[in-house]
């Protein structure tokens, strides 16, 4: 693990990381969403190592991280007006564009699909690393398959141990939740949000008003065009159950029970209980930033059952709602 300055990444640290990648190694690096597990994205044998390290089944597409629209459009067989408008509005930032892929993109990156997911991150360390390598970096979240995405460098080490060659530590991630993924592969169809994330639906519709989002259910999940969207994803080891505040105090004999709460009501109810309680902020962005770290803490505490207070069914909570639905599925 190497510390690196978030604002002004030290050139010698970035160079060291680029050298690990150039030798075909894996580097975990911070982005503004979560920590990514990076390899040079156009070299199939190196990208394969990501799947081995994560123990992720093949067929799950990875996002290629780019340093701008020029690098992105070179990876697409067609770079539409919509793609260009969204890239200009959101990049650098937490929006992944799924577009028809160029022949240079290996199958292992796309999971054999005819499309590729592209994103320009906003984190100075990620951008410095891509620029130094001069090629797109394939980087899924830097956690073992089916584990929680890391929002701190220590989580990466906890989840992947020595299966990663180098971890760049720039402190906690700004968003703490993954990018929004939007499918732009077909010009004759409305753009479809495949994954709720750090870029809001309102902000996306300000650029492409025709964008659609059909929240996942476990049943539709299987049939989705985005194979990486396994429903039992983003879950801590404890069983997760979403409940309204009054049920936070229910007894579960024999189980080590914890709770994640955000409302005043819930905090008052639990005030005099001997139960592990994690209080998160009642604001959706701050809640998202803290959620995965709380899952890691719940694992460390050895909980069997994690009760999570239901969050409001309003648009600002969409990404949190999605992650909680998966964690509890
Ligand atoms: P991760 O980087 O592990 O957070 O996951 C990447 C997400 O982007 C997954 O949900 C993938 O299914 C999605 N994704 C990446 N590339 C594509 C693609 N070509 N088509 C559909 N979804 C994609
Ligand atoms: Mg992931």
Short mmCIF file of C-alpha atoms and ligand atoms in Angstrom, two decimals:
data_model
loop_
_atom_site.label_atom_id
_atom_site.label_comp_id
_atom_site.label_asym_id
_atom_site.label_seq_id
_atom_site.Cartn_x
_atom_site.Cartn_y
_atom_site.Cartn_z
CA UNK A 1 0.00 0.00 0.00
CA UNK A 2 1.37 3.40 -0.99
CA UNK A 3 -0.07 6.67 0.27
CA UNK A 4 -0.70 9.24 -2.43
CA UNK A 5 -1.93 12.81 -2.28
CA UNK A 6 -5.52 13.11 -3.40
CA UNK A 7 -5.20 16.64 -4.77
CA UNK A 8 -1.68 16.58 -6.16
CA UNK A 9 -0.62 12.96 -6.71
CA UNK A 10 3.15 12.59 -6.34
CA UNK A 11 4.64 11.84 -9.80
CA UNK A 12 6.99 9.22 -8.37
CA UNK A 13 4.06 7.31 -6.84
CA UNK A 14 2.10 7.44 -10.08
CA UNK A 15 5.20 6.28 -11.97
CA UNK A 16 5.65 3.35 -9.58
CA UNK A 17 2.02 2.34 -10.12
CA UNK A 18 2.32 2.70 -13.90
CA UNK A 19 5.39 0.44 -13.80
CA UNK A 20 3.46 -2.26 -11.95
CA UNK A 21 0.79 -2.08 -14.65
CA UNK A 22 3.40 -2.12 -17.42
CA UNK A 23 4.78 -5.34 -15.95
CA UNK A 24 1.30 -6.80 -16.22
CA UNK A 25 0.43 -6.33 -12.55
CA UNK A 26 -2.76 -5.17 -10.85
CA UNK A 27 -3.03 -1.79 -9.14
CA UNK A 28 -5.96 -0.78 -6.94
CA UNK A 29 -6.53 2.94 -7.22
CA UNK A 30 -9.04 5.44 -5.84
CA UNK A 31 -11.78 6.91 -7.96
CA UNK A 32 -14.45 9.33 -6.78
CA UNK A 33 -16.95 6.44 -6.67
CA UNK A 34 -15.15 3.44 -5.12
CA UNK A 35 -11.64 1.95 -5.32
CA UNK A 36 -10.98 0.20 -8.64
CA UNK A 37 -8.84 -2.85 -9.40
CA UNK A 38 -6.95 -1.77 -12.48
CA UNK A 39 -5.13 -3.48 -15.33
CA UNK A 40 -4.25 -2.20 -18.80
CA UNK A 41 -7.59 -2.51 -20.50
CA UNK A 42 -6.65 -3.45 -24.04
CA UNK A 43 -4.44 -6.40 -23.10
CA UNK A 44 -6.55 -9.49 -22.62
CA UNK A 45 -3.98 -11.46 -20.62
CA UNK A 46 -3.62 -8.63 -18.12
CA UNK A 47 -7.37 -8.07 -17.80
CA UNK A 48 -7.76 -11.81 -17.14
CA UNK A 49 -5.80 -11.30 -13.93
CA UNK A 50 -8.58 -9.05 -12.60
CA UNK A 51 -11.03 -11.94 -12.89
CA UNK A 52 -8.61 -14.30 -11.14
CA UNK A 53 -7.93 -11.82 -8.31
CA UNK A 54 -11.63 -11.08 -7.76
CA UNK A 55 -12.64 -14.71 -8.35
CA UNK A 56 -15.21 -13.21 -10.63
CA UNK A 57 -16.79 -15.47 -13.24
CA UNK A 58 -15.99 -14.45 -16.80
CA UNK A 59 -18.80 -12.93 -18.79
CA UNK A 60 -19.13 -9.91 -16.49
CA UNK A 61 -18.22 -6.79 -18.44
CA UNK A 62 -15.71 -4.33 -16.97
CA UNK A 63 -15.66 -0.57 -17.30
CA UNK A 64 -12.76 0.99 -19.20
CA UNK A 65 -11.52 4.16 -17.52
CA UNK A 66 -10.35 6.85 -19.93
CA UNK A 67 -8.78 10.30 -19.66
CA UNK A 68 -11.26 12.05 -21.92
CA UNK A 69 -13.68 11.92 -24.81
CA UNK A 70 -10.93 11.37 -27.40
CA UNK A 71 -9.72 8.15 -25.75
CA UNK A 72 -13.33 7.08 -25.25
CA UNK A 73 -14.50 7.60 -28.81
CA UNK A 74 -11.49 5.62 -30.08
CA UNK A 75 -12.85 2.62 -28.12
CA UNK A 76 -16.30 2.91 -29.70
CA UNK A 77 -17.28 1.79 -33.19
CA UNK A 78 -19.84 4.61 -33.15
CA UNK A 79 -19.72 7.67 -30.89
CA UNK A 80 -23.21 9.11 -31.06
CA UNK A 81 -24.40 12.64 -30.46
CA UNK A 82 -25.98 11.42 -27.20
CA UNK A 83 -22.69 9.91 -26.04
CA UNK A 84 -20.91 13.13 -26.80
CA UNK A 85 -23.49 15.27 -24.99
CA UNK A 86 -23.44 13.06 -21.90
CA UNK A 87 -19.65 12.87 -21.84
CA UNK A 88 -19.41 16.64 -22.04
CA UNK A 89 -21.99 17.13 -19.31
CA UNK A 90 -20.77 14.47 -16.86
CA UNK A 91 -17.08 13.80 -17.45
CA UNK A 92 -14.98 13.71 -15.49
CA UNK A 93 -17.56 12.12 -13.22
CA UNK A 94 -19.60 9.11 -12.13
CA UNK A 95 -21.45 8.27 -15.36
CA UNK A 96 -20.53 5.17 -17.39
CA UNK A 97 -21.59 5.16 -21.03
CA UNK A 98 -22.29 1.81 -22.71
CA UNK A 99 -21.59 2.19 -26.44
CA UNK A 100 -20.88 -0.12 -29.41
CA UNK A 101 -17.31 -1.33 -29.00
CA UNK A 102 -14.36 -0.89 -31.33
CA UNK A 103 -12.48 -4.02 -32.50
CA UNK A 104 -9.51 -3.05 -30.30
CA UNK A 105 -11.51 -3.82 -27.14
CA UNK A 106 -10.92 -7.44 -26.06
CA UNK A 107 -13.78 -9.83 -25.37
CA UNK A 108 -12.65 -10.33 -21.79
CA UNK A 109 -13.46 -6.65 -21.11
CA UNK A 110 -16.94 -6.72 -22.61
CA UNK A 111 -17.95 -10.17 -21.46
CA UNK A 112 -18.37 -11.02 -25.12
CA UNK A 113 -20.95 -8.25 -25.65
CA UNK A 114 -20.91 -6.00 -28.69
CA UNK A 115 -20.76 -3.00 -26.36
CA UNK A 116 -18.26 -1.47 -23.96
CA UNK A 117 -18.73 0.59 -20.80
CA UNK A 118 -16.59 3.76 -20.66
CA UNK A 119 -16.02 6.36 -17.98
CA UNK A 120 -13.68 9.26 -17.30
CA UNK A 121 -13.22 9.41 -13.52
CA UNK A 122 -12.85 12.71 -11.70
CA UNK A 123 -10.33 11.58 -9.10
CA UNK A 124 -6.92 13.22 -9.65
CA UNK A 125 -5.09 9.97 -8.80
CA UNK A 126 -7.10 7.93 -11.32
CA UNK A 127 -6.62 10.56 -14.00
CA UNK A 128 -2.89 10.84 -13.34
CA UNK A 129 -2.51 7.06 -13.58
CA UNK A 130 -4.44 6.77 -16.86
CA UNK A 131 -2.44 9.67 -18.33
CA UNK A 132 0.85 8.12 -17.21
CA UNK A 133 -0.02 4.72 -18.70
CA UNK A 134 -1.43 6.37 -21.81
CA UNK A 135 -4.03 3.64 -22.27
CA UNK A 136 -7.49 2.93 -20.87
CA UNK A 137 -7.54 1.00 -17.59
CA UNK A 138 -10.05 -1.75 -16.99
CA UNK A 139 -11.16 -1.40 -13.38
CA UNK A 140 -14.08 -3.03 -11.62
CA UNK A 141 -14.50 -2.41 -7.92
CA UNK A 142 -11.45 -3.67 -6.00
CA UNK A 143 -13.23 -6.32 -3.93
CA UNK A 144 -13.58 -10.07 -4.13
CA UNK A 145 -16.58 -11.17 -6.20
CA UNK A 146 -19.86 -10.66 -4.30
CA UNK A 147 -18.18 -8.62 -1.58
CA UNK A 148 -18.89 -5.01 -0.82
CA UNK A 149 -17.19 -2.35 -2.95
CA UNK A 150 -14.24 -0.72 -1.15
CA UNK A 151 -14.50 2.95 -0.29
CA UNK A 152 -11.17 2.99 1.57
CA UNK A 153 -7.78 1.45 0.78
CA UNK A 154 -7.94 -0.75 3.88
CA UNK A 155 -11.10 -2.39 2.50
CA UNK A 156 -9.16 -3.43 -0.62
CA UNK A 157 -6.52 -5.13 1.47
CA UNK A 158 -9.21 -6.78 3.61
CA UNK A 159 -11.03 -8.11 0.55
CA UNK A 160 -8.19 -8.98 -1.85
CA UNK A 161 -5.09 -9.33 0.36
CA UNK A 162 -2.00 -10.12 -1.69
CA UNK A 163 -4.02 -10.84 -4.83
CA UNK A 164 -3.38 -7.17 -5.71
CA UNK A 165 0.18 -6.00 -6.39
CA UNK A 166 -0.19 -2.40 -5.23
CA UNK A 167 -2.89 -0.33 -3.52
CA UNK A 168 -2.76 3.46 -3.84
CA UNK A 169 -4.24 5.02 -0.71
CA UNK A 170 -5.74 8.48 -1.15
CA UNK A 171 -8.26 8.26 1.69
CA UNK A 172 -12.00 7.68 1.49
CA UNK A 173 -13.92 8.04 -1.79
CA UNK A 174 -16.13 11.10 -2.37
CA UNK A 175 -19.29 9.26 -3.45
CA UNK A 176 -18.78 5.84 -1.89
CA UNK A 177 -21.19 4.31 -4.37
CA UNK A 178 -20.59 3.11 -7.92
CA UNK A 179 -21.14 5.06 -11.13
CA UNK A 180 -24.47 5.28 -12.87
CA UNK A 181 -24.44 3.09 -16.00
CA UNK A 182 -26.45 4.14 -19.06
CA UNK A 183 -26.91 2.11 -22.24
CA UNK A 184 -26.53 4.19 -25.41
CA UNK A 185 -25.87 1.29 -27.74
CA UNK A 186 -28.93 1.82 -29.93
CA UNK A 187 -29.72 5.18 -31.48
CA UNK A 188 -33.29 4.11 -32.29
CA UNK A 189 -34.10 3.38 -28.64
CA UNK A 190 -34.32 5.56 -25.56
CA UNK A 191 -31.15 5.48 -23.47
CA UNK A 192 -31.67 3.05 -20.61
CA UNK A 193 -30.14 3.40 -17.17
CA UNK A 194 -28.78 -0.05 -16.30
CA UNK A 195 -27.54 0.80 -12.84
CA UNK A 196 -28.52 3.60 -10.48
CA UNK A 197 -25.48 5.37 -9.14
CA UNK A 198 -23.71 8.52 -8.13
CA UNK A 199 -24.95 10.54 -11.14
CA UNK A 200 -28.63 11.35 -10.55
CA UNK A 201 -31.48 10.54 -12.91
CA UNK A 202 -32.59 14.18 -12.89
CA UNK A 203 -29.16 15.33 -14.00
CA UNK A 204 -29.13 12.73 -16.78
CA UNK A 205 -32.60 13.72 -17.98
CA UNK A 206 -31.49 17.34 -18.16
CA UNK A 207 -29.19 16.18 -20.99
CA UNK A 208 -31.21 13.28 -22.48
CA UNK A 209 -34.85 13.77 -21.41
CA UNK A 210 -35.83 10.49 -23.06
CA UNK A 211 -33.67 8.40 -20.68
CA UNK A 212 -35.58 5.58 -18.96
CA UNK A 213 -34.95 3.78 -15.69
CA UNK A 214 -36.75 0.62 -14.69
CA UNK A 215 -35.72 -0.18 -11.16
CA UNK A 216 -34.53 -3.74 -10.79
CA UNK A 217 -36.49 -6.52 -9.31
CA UNK A 218 -34.81 -9.80 -8.59
CA UNK A 219 -36.88 -11.42 -11.34
CA UNK A 220 -36.03 -8.94 -14.10
CA UNK A 221 -32.45 -8.82 -12.93
CA UNK A 222 -31.54 -12.11 -14.53
CA UNK A 223 -32.72 -10.99 -17.93
CA UNK A 224 -30.96 -7.63 -17.93
CA UNK A 225 -28.56 -6.57 -20.62
CA UNK A 226 -25.98 -5.78 -17.96
CA UNK A 227 -24.56 -9.10 -16.84
CA UNK A 228 -22.54 -7.59 -14.01
CA UNK A 229 -25.74 -6.84 -12.16
CA UNK A 230 -26.04 -9.93 -10.00
CA UNK A 231 -28.69 -9.28 -7.41
CA UNK A 232 -26.79 -10.69 -4.47
CA UNK A 233 -24.10 -8.07 -4.80
CA UNK A 234 -23.07 -5.33 -2.46
CA UNK A 235 -23.90 -7.44 0.58
CA UNK A 236 -22.12 -7.83 3.89
CA UNK A 237 -21.77 -11.32 5.37
CA UNK A 238 -24.61 -10.74 7.81
CA UNK A 239 -28.11 -11.35 6.51
CA UNK A 240 -29.65 -7.99 5.63
CA UNK A 241 -33.30 -7.22 6.26
CA UNK A 242 -34.92 -3.87 5.44
CA UNK A 243 -37.46 -2.79 8.05
CA UNK A 244 -39.51 0.20 9.09
CA UNK A 245 -38.33 1.87 12.28
CA UNK A 246 -40.68 0.07 14.73
CA UNK A 247 -39.24 -3.33 13.71
CA UNK A 248 -35.70 -2.30 14.53
CA UNK A 249 -36.35 -3.39 18.11
CA UNK A 250 -37.75 -6.83 17.27
CA UNK A 251 -36.08 -9.68 19.13
CA UNK A 252 -34.05 -12.27 17.19
CA UNK A 253 -32.98 -14.79 19.83
CA UNK A 254 -29.62 -16.40 19.32
CA UNK A 255 -28.49 -13.97 16.65
CA UNK A 256 -25.98 -11.15 16.90
CA UNK A 257 -28.09 -8.32 15.59
CA UNK A 258 -27.03 -4.88 14.38
CA UNK A 259 -28.93 -1.99 12.90
CA UNK A 260 -28.28 0.77 10.40
CA UNK A 261 -30.52 3.75 11.05
CA UNK A 262 -30.87 7.32 9.87
CA UNK A 263 -34.10 8.79 11.33
CA UNK A 264 -34.65 10.48 14.68
CA UNK A 265 -37.45 8.04 15.35
CA UNK A 266 -35.18 5.03 14.92
CA UNK A 267 -32.44 6.52 17.05
CA UNK A 268 -34.90 7.21 19.84
CA UNK A 269 -36.29 3.66 19.65
CA UNK A 270 -32.85 2.12 19.89
CA UNK A 271 -31.42 4.52 22.45
CA UNK A 272 -31.64 2.14 25.40
CA UNK A 273 -31.12 -1.16 23.63
CA UNK A 274 -27.91 -3.13 23.75
CA UNK A 275 -27.73 -3.53 20.02
CA UNK A 276 -24.89 -2.56 17.68
CA UNK A 277 -26.24 0.56 16.00
CA UNK A 278 -24.69 2.39 13.08
CA UNK A 279 -26.21 5.83 12.64
CA UNK A 280 -25.86 7.20 9.12
CA UNK A 281 -26.73 10.72 7.99
CA UNK A 282 -30.33 11.29 6.82
CA UNK A 283 -29.04 12.82 3.57
CA UNK A 284 -28.86 10.40 0.59
CA UNK A 285 -25.42 11.44 -0.63
CA UNK A 286 -23.85 11.32 2.82
CA UNK A 287 -25.65 8.04 3.51
CA UNK A 288 -24.24 6.54 0.31
CA UNK A 289 -20.74 7.73 1.17
CA UNK A 290 -20.84 5.87 4.50
CA UNK A 291 -22.87 2.77 3.58
CA UNK A 292 -20.22 0.35 2.31
CA UNK A 293 -17.77 1.27 5.07
CA UNK A 294 -20.56 0.43 7.50
CA UNK A 295 -21.01 -2.96 5.82
CA UNK A 296 -17.29 -3.61 6.34
CA UNK A 297 -17.71 -2.63 10.01
CA UNK A 298 -20.71 -4.92 10.36
CA UNK A 299 -18.57 -7.77 9.01
CA UNK A 300 -15.76 -6.91 11.41
CA UNK A 301 -18.25 -6.94 14.29
CA UNK A 302 -19.27 -10.48 13.33
CA UNK A 303 -22.99 -9.71 13.10
CA UNK A 304 -25.41 -12.40 11.94
CA UNK A 305 -28.30 -10.11 11.13
CA UNK A 306 -28.21 -6.51 10.02
CA UNK A 307 -31.51 -4.65 10.17
CA UNK A 308 -31.54 -1.59 7.96
CA UNK A 309 -34.11 1.13 8.37
CA UNK A 310 -35.97 1.65 5.10
CA UNK A 311 -34.99 4.82 3.26
CA UNK A 312 -37.49 7.23 1.67
CA UNK A 313 -38.88 6.22 -1.74
CA UNK A 314 -37.86 9.49 -3.35
CA UNK A 315 -35.59 10.12 -6.38
CA UNK A 316 -32.50 11.32 -4.45
CA UNK A 317 -32.37 7.93 -2.71
CA UNK A 318 -32.45 5.87 -5.92
CA UNK A 319 -28.90 4.53 -5.80
CA UNK A 320 -29.08 3.73 -2.08
CA UNK A 321 -32.44 2.01 -2.62
CA UNK A 322 -30.89 -0.11 -5.37
CA UNK A 323 -27.90 -1.17 -3.24
CA UNK A 324 -30.08 -1.96 -0.23
CA UNK A 325 -32.44 -4.03 -2.37
CA UNK A 326 -29.49 -6.06 -3.63
CA UNK A 327 -27.86 -6.41 -0.23
CA UNK A 328 -31.10 -7.79 1.17
CA UNK A 329 -32.11 -9.98 -1.78
P1 LIG B 1 -18.18 -2.63 -11.46
O1 LIG B 1 -17.12 -1.91 -12.21
O2 LIG B 1 -17.74 -3.93 -10.86
O3 LIG B 1 -18.85 -1.73 -10.48
O4 LIG B 1 -19.30 -3.06 -12.49
C1 LIG B 1 -19.40 -2.50 -13.76
C2 LIG B 1 -20.83 -2.35 -14.13
O5 LIG B 1 -20.97 -1.82 -15.44
C3 LIG B 1 -21.55 -3.67 -14.12
O6 LIG B 1 -22.81 -3.51 -13.54
C4 LIG B 1 -21.65 -4.02 -15.58
O7 LIG B 1 -22.73 -4.85 -15.83
C5 LIG B 1 -21.78 -2.66 -16.22
N1 LIG B 1 -21.25 -2.69 -17.59
C6 LIG B 1 -19.97 -2.55 -17.97
N2 LIG B 1 -19.85 -2.71 -19.30
C7 LIG B 1 -21.08 -2.98 -19.78
C8 LIG B 1 -21.62 -3.28 -21.06
N3 LIG B 1 -20.86 -3.34 -22.16
N4 LIG B 1 -22.94 -3.51 -21.15
C9 LIG B 1 -23.72 -3.48 -20.07
N5 LIG B 1 -23.27 -3.21 -18.84
C10 LIG B 1 -21.97 -2.96 -18.68
MG1 LIG B 2 -18.33 -4.34 -8.21
#
